[in-house]
Structures are given as C-alpha cells and as structure tokens.
PDB file of C-alpha atoms in Angstrom:
ATOM      1  CA  MET A   1     -58.429  -7.026   8.008  1.00 52.00           C
ATOM      2  CA  LEU A   2     -60.475  -6.426  11.146  1.00 52.00           C
ATOM      3  CA  PHE A   3     -58.860  -4.975  14.197  1.00 53.00           C
ATOM      4  CA  LEU A   4     -60.384  -5.058  17.702  1.00 54.00           C
ATOM      5  CA  SER A   5     -59.372  -2.420  20.228  1.00 59.00           C
ATOM      6  CA  LEU A   6     -60.294  -1.709  23.818  1.00 56.00           C
ATOM      7  CA  ASP A   7     -60.269   1.940  24.903  1.00 61.00           C
ATOM      8  CA  LEU A   8     -59.731   3.315  28.412  1.00 62.00           C
ATOM      9  CA  THR A   9     -63.447   3.335  29.190  1.00 64.00           C
ATOM     10  CA  GLY A  10     -63.701  -0.385  28.482  1.00 61.00           C
ATOM     11  CA  THR A  11     -65.511  -0.007  25.186  1.00 63.00           C
ATOM     12  CA  LEU A  12     -64.609  -2.622  22.594  1.00 58.00           C
ATOM     13  CA  THR A  13     -64.562  -1.272  19.071  1.00 61.00           C
ATOM     14  CA  MET A  14     -63.983  -2.979  15.758  1.00 55.00           C
ATOM     15  CA  LYS A  15     -62.098  -1.161  13.035  1.00 59.00           C
ATOM     16  CA  LYS A  16     -61.392  -2.157   9.501  1.00 56.00           C
ATOM     17  CA  VAL A  17     -57.728  -1.665   8.679  1.00 53.00           C
ATOM     18  CA  ILE A  18     -56.232  -1.984   5.228  1.00 55.00           C
ATOM     19  CA  ALA A  19     -52.692  -3.304   5.432  1.00 50.00           C
ATOM     20  CA  ALA A  20     -50.541  -2.872   2.396  1.00 51.00           C
ATOM     21  CA  PRO A  21     -49.088  -6.164   1.084  1.00 56.00           C
ATOM     22  CA  PHE A  22     -45.583  -4.702   1.314  1.00 52.00           C
ATOM     23  CA  PHE A  23     -45.843  -4.103   5.059  1.00 55.00           C
ATOM     24  CA  THR A  24     -47.433  -7.499   5.621  1.00 60.00           C
ATOM     25  CA  GLY A  25     -44.547  -9.151   3.762  1.00 59.00           C
ATOM     26  CA  LEU A  26     -42.002  -7.098   5.680  1.00 57.00           C
ATOM     27  CA  LEU A  27     -43.585  -8.050   8.980  1.00 56.00           C
ATOM     28  CA  LEU A  28     -43.574 -11.741   8.043  1.00 56.00           C
ATOM     29  CA  ALA A  29     -39.950 -11.536   6.926  1.00 62.00           C
ATOM     30  CA  CYS A  30     -38.928  -9.972  10.247  1.00 58.00           C
ATOM     31  CA  VAL A  31     -40.831 -12.528  12.285  1.00 58.00           C
ATOM     32  CA  LEU A  32     -39.795 -15.607  10.313  1.00 62.00           C
ATOM     33  CA  ALA A  33     -36.172 -14.685   9.546  1.00 61.00           C
ATOM     34  CA  PRO A  34     -33.602 -16.268  11.832  1.00 60.00           C
ATOM     35  CA  PRO A  35     -32.015 -13.675  14.082  1.00 59.00           C
ATOM     36  CA  ALA A  36     -28.420 -12.699  13.443  1.00 54.00           C
ATOM     37  CA  VAL A  37     -26.575 -13.833  16.528  1.00 50.00           C
ATOM     38  CA  SER A  38     -23.023 -12.924  17.371  1.00 45.00           C
ATOM     39  CA  ALA A  39     -21.512 -14.903  20.218  1.00 44.00           C
ATOM     40  CA  ASP A  40     -18.434 -16.800  21.228  1.00 47.00           C
ATOM     41  CA  VAL A  41     -18.607 -20.420  20.184  1.00 50.00           C
ATOM     42  CA  LEU A  42     -17.510 -23.071  22.603  1.00 53.00           C
ATOM     43  CA  VAL A  43     -15.575 -25.649  20.638  1.00 58.00           C
ATOM     44  CA  LEU A  44     -16.736 -28.961  22.034  1.00 65.00           C
ATOM     45  CA  ASP A  45     -13.820 -30.856  20.520  1.00 63.00           C
ATOM     46  CA  GLU A  46     -11.448 -28.910  22.754  1.00 64.00           C
ATOM     47  CA  VAL A  47     -13.557 -29.587  25.829  1.00 67.00           C
ATOM     48  CA  ARG A  48     -13.686 -33.300  25.028  1.00 69.00           C
ATOM     49  CA  GLN A  49      -9.933 -33.363  24.415  1.00 68.00           C
ATOM     50  CA  VAL A  50      -9.183 -31.724  27.754  1.00 68.00           C
ATOM     51  CA  GLU A  51     -11.335 -34.309  29.512  1.00 74.00           C
ATOM     52  CA  LYS A  52      -9.220 -37.100  27.951  1.00 78.00           C
ATOM     53  CA  MET A  53      -5.874 -35.535  28.837  1.00 81.00           C
ATOM     54  CA  ASP A  54      -3.974 -35.831  32.087  1.00 88.00           C
ATOM     55  CA  LEU A  55      -3.638 -32.163  33.052  1.00 91.00           C
ATOM     56  CA  PRO A  56      -2.973 -30.465  36.396  1.00 94.00           C
ATOM     57  CA  THR A  57      -6.256 -29.998  38.209  1.00 91.00           C
ATOM     58  CA  ASN A  58      -7.587 -27.253  40.440  1.00 92.00           C
ATOM     59  CA  GLY A  59      -6.096 -27.288  43.921  1.00 93.00           C
ATOM     60  CA  LEU A  60      -2.747 -28.952  43.215  1.00 96.00           C
ATOM     61  CA  SER A  61       0.296 -27.120  44.565  1.00 97.00           C
ATOM     62  CA  LYS A  62       3.188 -25.958  42.385  1.00 97.00           C
ATOM     63  CA  ALA A  63       5.381 -28.645  43.953  1.00 97.00           C
ATOM     64  CA  GLU A  64       2.810 -31.346  43.147  1.00 97.00           C
ATOM     65  CA  VAL A  65       2.498 -30.131  39.551  1.00 97.00           C
ATOM     66  CA  GLU A  66       6.248 -30.085  39.036  1.00 97.00           C
ATOM     67  CA  SER A  67       6.651 -33.505  40.657  1.00 97.00           C
ATOM     68  CA  ARG A  68       3.908 -35.106  38.560  1.00 96.00           C
ATOM     69  CA  PHE A  69       4.257 -33.253  35.232  1.00 95.00           C
ATOM     70  CA  GLY A  70       7.903 -32.170  35.293  1.00 96.00           C
ATOM     71  CA  ALA A  71       9.440 -28.733  35.033  1.00 97.00           C
ATOM     72  CA  PRO A  72       7.576 -26.298  32.772  1.00 97.00           C
ATOM     73  CA  ASP A  73       9.103 -25.013  29.546  1.00 96.00           C
ATOM     74  CA  LYS A  74       8.631 -21.453  30.836  1.00 97.00           C
ATOM     75  CA  ARG A  75       7.648 -19.862  34.143  1.00 97.00           C
ATOM     76  CA  HIS A  76       6.051 -16.426  33.913  1.00 97.00           C
ATOM     77  CA  GLU A  77       6.336 -13.888  36.719  1.00 96.00           C
ATOM     78  CA  ALA A  78       3.325 -13.413  39.003  1.00 95.00           C
ATOM     79  CA  VAL A  79       0.911 -10.639  37.985  1.00 94.00           C
ATOM     80  CA  GLY A  80      -1.691  -8.773  40.019  1.00 94.00           C
ATOM     81  CA  GLU A  81      -3.173  -9.227  43.437  1.00 94.00           C
ATOM     82  CA  PRO A  82      -3.757 -12.010  44.292  1.00 94.00           C
ATOM     83  CA  PRO A  83      -0.667 -13.068  42.353  1.00 96.00           C
ATOM     84  CA  ILE A  84      -1.488 -15.136  39.258  1.00 96.00           C
ATOM     85  CA  THR A  85       1.368 -17.172  37.812  1.00 97.00           C
ATOM     86  CA  ARG A  86       1.481 -19.073  34.526  1.00 97.00           C
ATOM     87  CA  TRP A  87       3.612 -22.088  33.700  1.00 97.00           C
ATOM     88  CA  ASP A  88       3.833 -23.089  30.044  1.00 96.00           C
ATOM     89  CA  TYR A  89       4.244 -26.701  29.000  1.00 95.00           C
ATOM     90  CA  ASP A  90       4.443 -28.005  25.428  1.00 90.00           C
ATOM     91  CA  THR A  91       0.696 -28.386  24.797  1.00 88.00           C
ATOM     92  CA  TYR A  92      -0.906 -26.539  27.713  1.00 91.00           C
ATOM     93  CA  SER A  93      -0.491 -23.796  30.315  1.00 94.00           C
ATOM     94  CA  VAL A  94      -1.201 -23.982  34.030  1.00 96.00           C
ATOM     95  CA  TYR A  95      -2.455 -20.933  35.963  1.00 97.00           C
ATOM     96  CA  PHE A  96      -1.799 -20.614  39.687  1.00 97.00           C
ATOM     97  CA  GLU A  97      -3.198 -18.305  42.347  1.00 96.00           C
ATOM     98  CA  TYR A  98      -0.491 -18.049  44.997  1.00 96.00           C
ATOM     99  CA  ASP A  99       0.700 -21.677  45.103  1.00 96.00           C
ATOM    100  CA  LEU A 100      -2.430 -23.525  43.919  1.00 97.00           C
ATOM    101  CA  VAL A 101      -3.657 -24.461  40.432  1.00 96.00           C
ATOM    102  CA  LEU A 102      -6.654 -22.451  39.239  1.00 95.00           C
ATOM    103  CA  PHE A 103      -6.994 -24.214  35.885  1.00 91.00           C
ATOM    104  CA  SER A 104      -5.111 -25.697  32.943  1.00 90.00           C
ATOM    105  CA  VAL A 105      -5.643 -24.507  29.376  1.00 87.00           C
ATOM    106  CA  LEU A 106      -4.677 -26.190  26.114  1.00 83.00           C
ATOM    107  CA  THR A 107      -2.366 -24.229  23.836  1.00 82.00           C
ATOM    108  CA  GLU A 108      -4.182 -23.063  20.710  1.00 76.00           C
ATOM    109  CA  GLY A 109      -4.408 -25.791  18.074  1.00 69.00           C
ATOM    110  CA  GLN A 110      -3.807 -28.712  20.441  1.00 65.00           C
ATOM    111  CA  VAL A 111      -7.043 -30.586  19.724  1.00 62.00           C
ATOM    112  CA  ILE A 112      -5.961 -34.010  18.538  1.00 57.00           C
ATOM    113  CA  ASP A 113      -9.209 -35.990  18.406  1.00 55.00           C
ATOM    114  CA  SER A 114     -12.503 -34.744  17.048  1.00 48.00           C
ATOM    115  CA  ALA A 115     -14.672 -37.112  19.072  1.00 47.00           C
TER     116      ALA A 115
END
C-alpha cells in the first residue's frame, strides 16, 4: 500500500507501507460495524394514544380540570418552589405549577391502541 505524506516544509513524500491483514480487517470491522447506542426510546404508540385521548391541557386551572374531568382519585401535596402538585386519575396524572396545568401523563401501561 502506498502512503502519501506532506511534511512541515511542504515536501510531498511517498512511502510504501505494509499493513498486516489482521489490522486491515480490524479497521474494516470497526468502520463497518453498527455502533452500540444506548438511549431512551420514545414509544410512539404512547404518544399517539395521548393525542387521541381527552386529557387536561397546559394552562387549564385546577378548577377547570376538576369541573371538566371530575375529582381526582388522589391529590398529592405540593413539592418544591415553584410548588408542583400532582393529581392522579385512573389512567393518567396531571401536574400543576401553582394553579395551572403543566402537562398530563399516562399511567404506565395505559396504551390501548397500537396505531
């Protein structure tokens, strides 16, 4: 295998390099092998299910949520500053900052459709 190199003075030199087949194979294996990736996986079925469900949306007040969706199964005490409160319903939980909905989250295992 021929190898071209450029030194600091700008001189181009050609060198003959003998690459062992083992190292060539190892290099190819490293380049062509799929990388091992570890990441959280977003389950699209859950996202699609949430889009189909009528859940409390960001910005609703606690009074509006209770009026529209009924009383929660459980009300958790506020935590932190600003105070974050959680209301649990049968299939989802609603998180509030002060008096307004931040977001609603399905309870684990509540995906019904796999659209």
